[in-house]
Amino acid sequence: MDENDIIVRNKARLVAQGFNQEEGINYEETFAPIARLEAIRMLFAFACFKYFILYQMDVKSAFLNGFINEEVYVEQPPDFQSFNFPNHVFKLKKALYGLKQAPRAWYERLSKFLLKKGFKMGKIDTTLFIKTKENDMLLVQIYVDDIIFGATNVSLCEEFSKCMHSEFKMSMMGELNFFLGLQIKQLKEGTFINQAKYIRDLLKRFNMEEAKTMKSPMSSSIKLDKDEKGKSIDSTMYRGMIGSLLYLTASRPNIMYGVCLCARFQSCPKESHLSAVKRILRYLKGTMDIGLLSRT
C-alpha cells in the first residue's frame, strides 16, 4: 500500500520455512547491512545542497536474485504438488524468500554488480554506492529491495536506470515521495520530511484516534521516577509504544526528550509512565503535519 493506504500492487510468493534450517548445514552467514535512517536523512540534505532530485526504484522479487552456496531443499507448496511426483522436493538453484541467508545473498549479488559497474562502496555506510564522472556524482542508497538515487547530472540517473534494468527486473517509481514510512516532498525551497501516515497508524494501533489533543508533548513540571507504589501495566504494550515513537523521531526530533525519558522505565512501567506516553501521542495527533525541512 502507498501512503494513502491504497493498494499499489498484489503479490504472491513461494516462501521457504527458514525456521527449519540448521546453521552450518543449510546456511552460514545471514547478516546483510541496511541503510540507517540517519544516513537517509543525510542523503536528503546532501541532495538539497547539490540541487538535484532523488528518484526511487524497486527490485521485483529481490531475494530471488541472490545465489546460495549451500544445498537446500524445500517441500512442494500445498495445492501445487506435481501429479507425477507428489512426494518429491525442490532443490533450490537460487535464494528464496524465507531462507535465513536470502537477504545476504541478495546484497552480495547487488553490491558485486555495482562495484563491477564502476561504483565505490561507502567506507562507513556500506549500503551507499558512489560513482563519479568528471565533475559529476551519482549517489545510490540501498535498503534491501528499495533503491533511491540521484545525481548532479540527469544523464547519470538515466544511465543507472538502464544499467539496472539490463540486469534485474525493476519498477521505476519516479521521484522519491514515500520511503520507509517517510513522506517526502522535494520542493524548490528544500526537501520536506513528514510521517503523518505513520502517526495515524500509531494512533489507530493504540486506540488513541478519539483522544483529545495536547499543545506540548510533555508538561514542564512533570517529574517521572520509578513510581514503585504505582499500578503496573502491560510492559509489552508499553515497549511497543516506545519503539514506535523512537522511529517517529526521524522527522520529529521535538519529541526526543519526552520519549527517551519514558523509555527509562520499560522494565517495570506504571500507569504514570503510560500517561506520559499517551500525552505524547495526543500531542502528535494535533501536529501531524509538522516535519523537517532541509533548505536548499
mmCIF file of C-alpha atoms in Angstrom:
data_model
loop_
_atom_site.group_PDB
_atom_site.id
_atom_site.type_symbol
_atom_site.label_atom_id
_atom_site.label_comp_id
_atom_site.label_asym_id
_atom_site.label_seq_id
_atom_site.Cartn_x
_atom_site.Cartn_y
_atom_site.Cartn_z
ATOM 1 C CA MET A 1 0.000 0.000 0.000
ATOM 2 C CA ASP A 2 1.032 3.604 -0.514
ATOM 3 C CA GLU A 3 0.864 6.492 1.967
ATOM 4 C CA ASN A 4 -2.931 6.737 1.461
ATOM 5 C CA ASP A 5 -3.496 3.003 2.161
ATOM 6 C CA ILE A 6 -4.335 2.393 -1.494
ATOM 7 C CA ILE A 7 -3.173 -0.966 -2.843
ATOM 8 C CA VAL A 8 -0.356 -0.370 -5.328
ATOM 9 C CA ARG A 9 0.239 -4.000 -6.281
ATOM 10 C CA ASN A 10 -0.624 -7.529 -5.187
ATOM 11 C CA LYS A 11 1.997 -10.194 -4.618
ATOM 12 C CA ALA A 12 2.039 -13.966 -4.277
ATOM 13 C CA ARG A 13 5.241 -15.783 -3.358
ATOM 14 C CA LEU A 14 6.622 -19.243 -2.715
ATOM 15 C CA VAL A 15 8.244 -18.918 0.719
ATOM 16 C CA ALA A 16 10.649 -21.373 2.367
ATOM 17 C CA GLN A 17 10.257 -22.411 6.005
ATOM 18 C CA GLY A 18 13.520 -20.879 7.164
ATOM 19 C CA PHE A 19 12.877 -21.744 10.810
ATOM 20 C CA ASN A 20 13.667 -25.381 9.936
ATOM 21 C CA GLN A 21 17.160 -24.510 8.662
ATOM 22 C CA GLU A 22 20.176 -25.723 10.616
ATOM 23 C CA GLU A 23 23.196 -23.428 10.972
ATOM 24 C CA GLY A 24 26.324 -24.823 9.339
ATOM 25 C CA ILE A 25 24.288 -27.118 7.078
ATOM 26 C CA ASN A 26 21.591 -25.044 5.419
ATOM 27 C CA TYR A 27 23.227 -21.635 5.941
ATOM 28 C CA GLU A 28 26.448 -19.993 7.089
ATOM 29 C CA GLU A 29 26.310 -16.168 7.016
ATOM 30 C CA THR A 30 22.991 -14.339 7.391
ATOM 31 C CA PHE A 31 23.947 -10.728 8.118
ATOM 32 C CA ALA A 32 23.046 -8.150 5.462
ATOM 33 C CA PRO A 33 23.562 -4.409 6.072
ATOM 34 C CA ILE A 34 20.676 -1.983 5.686
ATOM 35 C CA ALA A 35 20.745 1.806 5.488
ATOM 36 C CA ARG A 36 20.183 3.720 8.731
ATOM 37 C CA LEU A 37 17.525 6.417 8.872
ATOM 38 C CA GLU A 38 20.230 8.937 9.764
ATOM 39 C CA ALA A 39 22.020 8.056 6.518
ATOM 40 C CA ILE A 40 18.797 8.526 4.547
ATOM 41 C CA ARG A 41 18.257 11.960 6.090
ATOM 42 C CA MET A 42 21.850 12.944 5.289
ATOM 43 C CA LEU A 43 21.262 11.939 1.670
ATOM 44 C CA PHE A 44 18.162 14.163 1.557
ATOM 45 C CA ALA A 45 20.165 17.091 2.936
ATOM 46 C CA PHE A 46 23.043 16.493 0.504
ATOM 47 C CA ALA A 47 20.626 16.371 -2.447
ATOM 48 C CA CYS A 48 19.264 19.773 -1.354
ATOM 49 C CA PHE A 49 22.775 21.149 -1.014
ATOM 50 C CA LYS A 50 23.710 19.970 -4.515
ATOM 51 C CA TYR A 51 20.331 20.924 -6.064
ATOM 52 C CA PHE A 52 19.453 17.527 -7.532
ATOM 53 C CA ILE A 53 16.311 15.371 -7.363
ATOM 54 C CA LEU A 54 16.193 11.908 -5.792
ATOM 55 C CA TYR A 55 14.449 9.062 -7.607
ATOM 56 C CA GLN A 56 13.240 5.669 -6.463
ATOM 57 C CA MET A 57 13.183 2.208 -7.956
ATOM 58 C CA ASP A 58 12.089 -1.152 -6.624
ATOM 59 C CA VAL A 59 13.583 -4.544 -7.445
ATOM 60 C CA LYS A 60 10.891 -7.093 -8.279
ATOM 61 C CA SER A 61 11.219 -10.184 -6.066
ATOM 62 C CA ALA A 62 14.664 -9.044 -4.937
ATOM 63 C CA PHE A 63 15.615 -12.075 -2.845
ATOM 64 C CA LEU A 64 15.069 -14.395 -5.802
ATOM 65 C CA ASN A 65 18.105 -12.775 -7.458
ATOM 66 C CA GLY A 66 20.562 -13.978 -4.818
ATOM 67 C CA PHE A 67 22.777 -17.024 -5.305
ATOM 68 C CA ILE A 68 23.187 -19.506 -2.436
ATOM 69 C CA ASN A 69 26.224 -21.710 -1.852
ATOM 70 C CA GLU A 70 24.518 -24.315 0.324
ATOM 71 C CA GLU A 71 22.446 -27.286 -0.859
ATOM 72 C CA VAL A 72 18.865 -26.543 0.199
ATOM 73 C CA TYR A 73 15.619 -28.432 -0.469
ATOM 74 C CA VAL A 74 12.011 -27.320 0.073
ATOM 75 C CA GLU A 75 8.721 -29.182 0.069
ATOM 76 C CA GLN A 76 6.207 -28.635 -2.686
ATOM 77 C CA PRO A 77 3.663 -25.982 -1.622
ATOM 78 C CA PRO A 78 0.096 -27.128 -0.746
ATOM 79 C CA ASP A 79 -2.240 -27.394 -3.760
ATOM 80 C CA PHE A 80 0.703 -27.018 -6.152
ATOM 81 C CA GLN A 81 2.155 -30.539 -5.955
ATOM 82 C CA SER A 82 3.228 -32.362 -9.088
ATOM 83 C CA PHE A 83 0.742 -35.053 -10.192
ATOM 84 C CA ASN A 84 3.567 -37.303 -11.381
ATOM 85 C CA PHE A 85 5.905 -36.788 -8.417
ATOM 86 C CA PRO A 86 3.795 -35.731 -5.393
ATOM 87 C CA ASN A 87 6.416 -36.866 -2.855
ATOM 88 C CA HIS A 88 9.396 -35.123 -4.479
ATOM 89 C CA VAL A 89 11.033 -31.952 -3.145
ATOM 90 C CA PHE A 90 12.547 -28.930 -4.892
ATOM 91 C CA LYS A 91 16.298 -28.362 -4.937
ATOM 92 C CA LEU A 92 16.964 -24.605 -4.914
ATOM 93 C CA LYS A 93 19.249 -23.082 -7.527
ATOM 94 C CA LYS A 94 18.851 -19.564 -6.131
ATOM 95 C CA ALA A 95 17.731 -17.929 -2.910
ATOM 96 C CA LEU A 96 14.078 -17.986 -1.898
ATOM 97 C CA TYR A 97 12.037 -15.769 0.408
ATOM 98 C CA GLY A 98 12.075 -17.195 3.917
ATOM 99 C CA LEU A 99 15.647 -18.505 3.790
ATOM 100 C CA LYS A 100 17.884 -17.097 6.518
ATOM 101 C CA GLN A 101 20.665 -16.334 4.025
ATOM 102 C CA ALA A 102 18.381 -14.767 1.382
ATOM 103 C CA PRO A 103 18.957 -11.085 2.388
ATOM 104 C CA ARG A 104 22.729 -11.561 2.452
ATOM 105 C CA ALA A 105 22.741 -13.415 -0.877
ATOM 106 C CA TRP A 106 20.807 -10.551 -2.496
ATOM 107 C CA TYR A 107 23.092 -7.876 -1.043
ATOM 108 C CA GLU A 108 26.201 -9.727 -2.279
ATOM 109 C CA ARG A 109 24.743 -10.075 -5.778
ATOM 110 C CA LEU A 110 23.768 -6.391 -5.968
ATOM 111 C CA SER A 111 26.969 -4.995 -4.428
ATOM 112 C CA LYS A 112 29.203 -7.063 -6.730
ATOM 113 C CA PHE A 113 27.201 -5.851 -9.737
ATOM 114 C CA LEU A 114 27.507 -2.189 -8.743
ATOM 115 C CA LEU A 115 31.224 -2.463 -7.995
ATOM 116 C CA LYS A 116 31.719 -4.078 -11.399
ATOM 117 C CA LYS A 117 29.959 -1.087 -12.995
ATOM 118 C CA GLY A 118 32.432 1.400 -11.529
ATOM 119 C CA PHE A 119 30.762 2.306 -8.231
ATOM 120 C CA LYS A 120 32.655 2.703 -4.962
ATOM 121 C CA MET A 121 31.184 1.438 -1.718
ATOM 122 C CA GLY A 122 30.967 3.802 1.251
ATOM 123 C CA LYS A 123 33.605 3.096 3.899
ATOM 124 C CA ILE A 124 31.288 3.836 6.831
ATOM 125 C CA ASP A 125 27.896 3.176 5.235
ATOM 126 C CA THR A 126 28.281 0.053 3.101
ATOM 127 C CA THR A 127 24.777 0.493 1.637
ATOM 128 C CA LEU A 128 25.857 3.729 -0.069
ATOM 129 C CA PHE A 129 27.438 3.493 -3.525
ATOM 130 C CA ILE A 130 29.080 6.430 -5.294
ATOM 131 C CA LYS A 131 30.099 6.873 -8.911
ATOM 132 C CA THR A 132 31.910 9.920 -10.251
ATOM 133 C CA LYS A 133 32.224 11.017 -13.865
ATOM 134 C CA GLU A 134 34.355 14.081 -14.474
ATOM 135 C CA ASN A 135 32.801 16.748 -12.196
ATOM 136 C CA ASP A 136 29.501 14.927 -11.693
ATOM 137 C CA MET A 137 28.464 12.483 -8.988
ATOM 138 C CA LEU A 138 25.844 9.715 -8.751
ATOM 139 C CA LEU A 139 24.707 8.529 -5.313
ATOM 140 C CA VAL A 140 22.833 5.255 -4.765
ATOM 141 C CA GLN A 141 21.399 4.214 -1.387
ATOM 142 C CA ILE A 142 20.231 0.614 -0.882
ATOM 143 C CA TYR A 143 17.576 -0.545 1.571
ATOM 144 C CA VAL A 144 17.009 -4.246 0.818
ATOM 145 C CA ASP A 145 14.960 -4.079 -2.424
ATOM 146 C CA ASP A 146 14.304 -0.323 -2.387
ATOM 147 C CA ILE A 147 16.860 1.861 -4.166
ATOM 148 C CA ILE A 148 16.986 5.650 -4.052
ATOM 149 C CA PHE A 149 19.407 7.510 -6.280
ATOM 150 C CA GLY A 150 20.229 10.952 -7.570
ATOM 151 C CA ALA A 151 22.978 12.716 -9.483
ATOM 152 C CA THR A 152 24.295 16.164 -10.215
ATOM 153 C CA ASN A 153 23.722 15.333 -13.899
ATOM 154 C CA VAL A 154 20.396 13.805 -15.017
ATOM 155 C CA SER A 155 22.145 11.740 -17.706
ATOM 156 C CA LEU A 156 23.861 9.709 -14.955
ATOM 157 C CA CYS A 157 20.451 8.822 -13.494
ATOM 158 C CA GLU A 158 19.197 7.670 -16.895
ATOM 159 C CA GLU A 159 22.364 5.657 -17.419
ATOM 160 C CA PHE A 160 21.986 4.000 -13.991
ATOM 161 C CA SER A 161 18.326 3.157 -14.636
ATOM 162 C CA LYS A 162 19.169 1.435 -17.934
ATOM 163 C CA CYS A 163 22.053 -0.383 -16.273
ATOM 164 C CA MET A 164 19.822 -1.797 -13.517
ATOM 165 C CA HIS A 165 17.043 -2.783 -15.927
ATOM 166 C CA SER A 166 19.563 -4.710 -18.020
ATOM 167 C CA GLU A 167 20.476 -6.931 -15.030
ATOM 168 C CA PHE A 168 17.322 -7.078 -12.862
ATOM 169 C CA LYS A 169 13.556 -6.757 -13.208
ATOM 170 C CA MET A 170 12.898 -3.269 -11.874
ATOM 171 C CA SER A 171 9.948 -0.975 -11.191
ATOM 172 C CA MET A 172 10.868 2.658 -11.816
ATOM 173 C CA MET A 173 8.766 4.686 -9.369
ATOM 174 C CA GLY A 174 9.787 8.207 -10.429
ATOM 175 C CA GLU A 175 10.640 10.969 -7.980
ATOM 176 C CA LEU A 176 11.038 9.887 -4.364
ATOM 177 C CA ASN A 177 7.904 10.624 -2.344
ATOM 178 C CA PHE A 178 7.396 7.744 0.128
ATOM 179 C CA PHE A 179 10.198 5.725 1.679
ATOM 180 C CA LEU A 180 10.371 3.655 4.924
ATOM 181 C CA GLY A 181 7.330 5.380 6.358
ATOM 182 C CA LEU A 182 8.687 8.822 5.459
ATOM 183 C CA GLN A 183 6.547 11.071 3.260
ATOM 184 C CA ILE A 184 8.943 13.178 1.180
ATOM 185 C CA LYS A 185 8.171 16.307 -0.813
ATOM 186 C CA GLN A 186 11.014 17.652 -2.950
ATOM 187 C CA LEU A 187 10.228 21.338 -3.329
ATOM 188 C CA LYS A 188 12.110 24.309 -4.788
ATOM 189 C CA GLU A 189 12.784 25.675 -1.306
ATOM 190 C CA GLY A 190 14.000 22.321 0.027
ATOM 191 C CA THR A 191 13.008 18.754 0.944
ATOM 192 C CA PHE A 192 10.200 18.302 3.461
ATOM 193 C CA ILE A 193 10.027 15.068 5.503
ATOM 194 C CA ASN A 194 6.838 14.138 7.316
ATOM 195 C CA GLN A 195 5.331 10.999 8.941
ATOM 196 C CA ALA A 196 1.607 11.853 9.062
ATOM 197 C CA LYS A 197 0.539 8.401 7.823
ATOM 198 C CA TYR A 198 2.760 6.721 10.393
ATOM 199 C CA ILE A 199 1.188 8.825 13.167
ATOM 200 C CA ARG A 200 -2.329 7.905 12.009
ATOM 201 C CA ASP A 201 -1.412 4.217 12.059
ATOM 202 C CA LEU A 202 0.132 4.651 15.512
ATOM 203 C CA LEU A 203 -2.979 6.287 16.955
ATOM 204 C CA LYS A 204 -5.155 3.543 15.478
ATOM 205 C CA ARG A 205 -2.880 0.796 16.823
ATOM 206 C CA PHE A 206 -3.030 2.119 20.396
ATOM 207 C CA ASN A 207 -6.703 3.181 20.313
ATOM 208 C CA MET A 208 -5.924 6.900 20.552
ATOM 209 C CA GLU A 209 -7.865 8.064 17.480
ATOM 210 C CA GLU A 210 -10.565 9.774 19.564
ATOM 211 C CA ALA A 211 -8.194 11.215 22.187
ATOM 212 C CA LYS A 212 -8.095 14.950 22.861
ATOM 213 C CA THR A 213 -5.086 16.821 21.502
ATOM 214 C CA MET A 214 -2.383 18.480 23.600
ATOM 215 C CA LYS A 215 -0.294 21.566 22.810
ATOM 216 C CA SER A 216 3.003 20.103 24.090
ATOM 217 C CA PRO A 217 4.472 16.582 24.260
ATOM 218 C CA MET A 218 5.262 16.849 27.969
ATOM 219 C CA SER A 219 4.410 19.113 30.886
ATOM 220 C CA SER A 220 7.265 21.367 32.026
ATOM 221 C CA SER A 221 6.544 20.412 35.654
ATOM 222 C CA ILE A 222 6.486 16.638 35.210
ATOM 223 C CA LYS A 223 8.928 14.540 37.244
ATOM 224 C CA LEU A 224 8.967 10.893 36.257
ATOM 225 C CA ASP A 225 10.542 8.339 38.614
ATOM 226 C CA LYS A 226 10.238 4.591 39.205
ATOM 227 C CA ASP A 227 6.868 5.107 40.933
ATOM 228 C CA GLU A 228 7.298 1.856 42.879
ATOM 229 C CA LYS A 229 3.890 2.243 44.551
ATOM 230 C CA GLY A 230 2.113 2.846 41.252
ATOM 231 C CA LYS A 231 -0.074 0.331 39.407
ATOM 232 C CA SER A 232 1.813 -1.868 36.936
ATOM 233 C CA ILE A 233 0.763 -2.057 33.282
ATOM 234 C CA ASP A 234 1.420 -4.351 30.311
ATOM 235 C CA SER A 235 5.160 -3.948 29.678
ATOM 236 C CA THR A 236 4.953 -5.441 26.153
ATOM 237 C CA MET A 237 2.446 -2.806 25.037
ATOM 238 C CA TYR A 238 4.489 -0.053 26.696
ATOM 239 C CA ARG A 239 7.698 -1.132 24.953
ATOM 240 C CA GLY A 240 5.834 -1.244 21.647
ATOM 241 C CA MET A 241 4.707 2.353 22.151
ATOM 242 C CA ILE A 242 8.239 3.497 22.995
ATOM 243 C CA GLY A 243 9.766 1.706 19.998
ATOM 244 C CA SER A 244 7.161 3.158 17.648
ATOM 245 C CA LEU A 245 7.734 6.680 18.963
ATOM 246 C CA LEU A 246 11.516 6.338 18.663
ATOM 247 C CA TYR A 247 11.118 5.591 14.951
ATOM 248 C CA LEU A 248 8.999 8.728 14.648
ATOM 249 C CA THR A 249 11.877 10.923 15.892
ATOM 250 C CA ALA A 250 13.364 10.640 12.385
ATOM 251 C CA SER A 251 11.140 13.554 11.395
ATOM 252 C CA ARG A 252 10.044 14.769 14.837
ATOM 253 C CA PRO A 253 13.132 15.459 16.971
ATOM 254 C CA ASN A 254 10.973 17.692 19.203
ATOM 255 C CA ILE A 255 9.576 14.588 20.955
ATOM 256 C CA MET A 256 13.009 13.010 21.516
ATOM 257 C CA TYR A 257 13.435 14.206 25.111
ATOM 258 C CA GLY A 258 9.992 13.030 26.222
ATOM 259 C CA VAL A 259 10.277 9.632 24.517
ATOM 260 C CA CYS A 260 13.762 8.967 25.912
ATOM 261 C CA LEU A 261 12.596 9.947 29.405
ATOM 262 C CA CYS A 262 9.688 7.495 29.207
ATOM 263 C CA ALA A 263 11.999 4.831 27.733
ATOM 264 C CA ARG A 264 13.910 4.618 31.025
ATOM 265 C CA PHE A 265 11.021 2.749 32.641
ATOM 266 C CA GLN A 266 10.449 -0.049 30.134
ATOM 267 C CA SER A 267 11.453 -2.830 32.540
ATOM 268 C CA CYS A 268 8.631 -2.077 35.001
ATOM 269 C CA PRO A 269 6.256 0.571 33.601
ATOM 270 C CA LYS A 270 3.499 2.083 35.746
ATOM 271 C CA GLU A 271 0.314 3.977 34.972
ATOM 272 C CA SER A 272 2.115 7.313 35.464
ATOM 273 C CA HIS A 273 4.607 6.371 32.724
ATOM 274 C CA LEU A 274 1.814 5.268 30.371
ATOM 275 C CA SER A 275 0.021 8.559 30.975
ATOM 276 C CA ALA A 276 3.170 10.457 29.904
ATOM 277 C CA VAL A 277 3.464 8.373 26.718
ATOM 278 C CA LYS A 278 -0.209 8.916 25.895
ATOM 279 C CA ARG A 279 0.300 12.660 26.249
ATOM 280 C CA ILE A 280 2.995 12.477 23.554
ATOM 281 C CA LEU A 281 0.542 10.628 21.279
ATOM 282 C CA ARG A 282 -2.159 13.224 21.981
ATOM 283 C CA TYR A 283 0.315 15.965 21.062
ATOM 284 C CA LEU A 284 1.179 14.165 17.825
ATOM 285 C CA LYS A 285 -2.500 13.851 16.911
ATOM 286 C CA GLY A 286 -2.795 17.619 16.813
ATOM 287 C CA THR A 287 0.504 18.196 14.988
ATOM 288 C CA MET A 288 0.521 15.542 12.247
ATOM 289 C CA ASP A 289 1.593 17.960 9.518
ATOM 290 C CA ILE A 290 4.791 19.039 11.294
ATOM 291 C CA GLY A 291 8.043 17.703 9.829
ATOM 292 C CA LEU A 292 11.611 18.542 8.888
ATOM 293 C CA LEU A 293 12.563 20.875 6.037
ATOM 294 C CA SER A 294 16.066 20.716 4.575
ATOM 295 C CA ARG A 295 16.518 24.036 2.820
ATOM 296 C CA THR A 296 18.376 24.436 -0.450
#
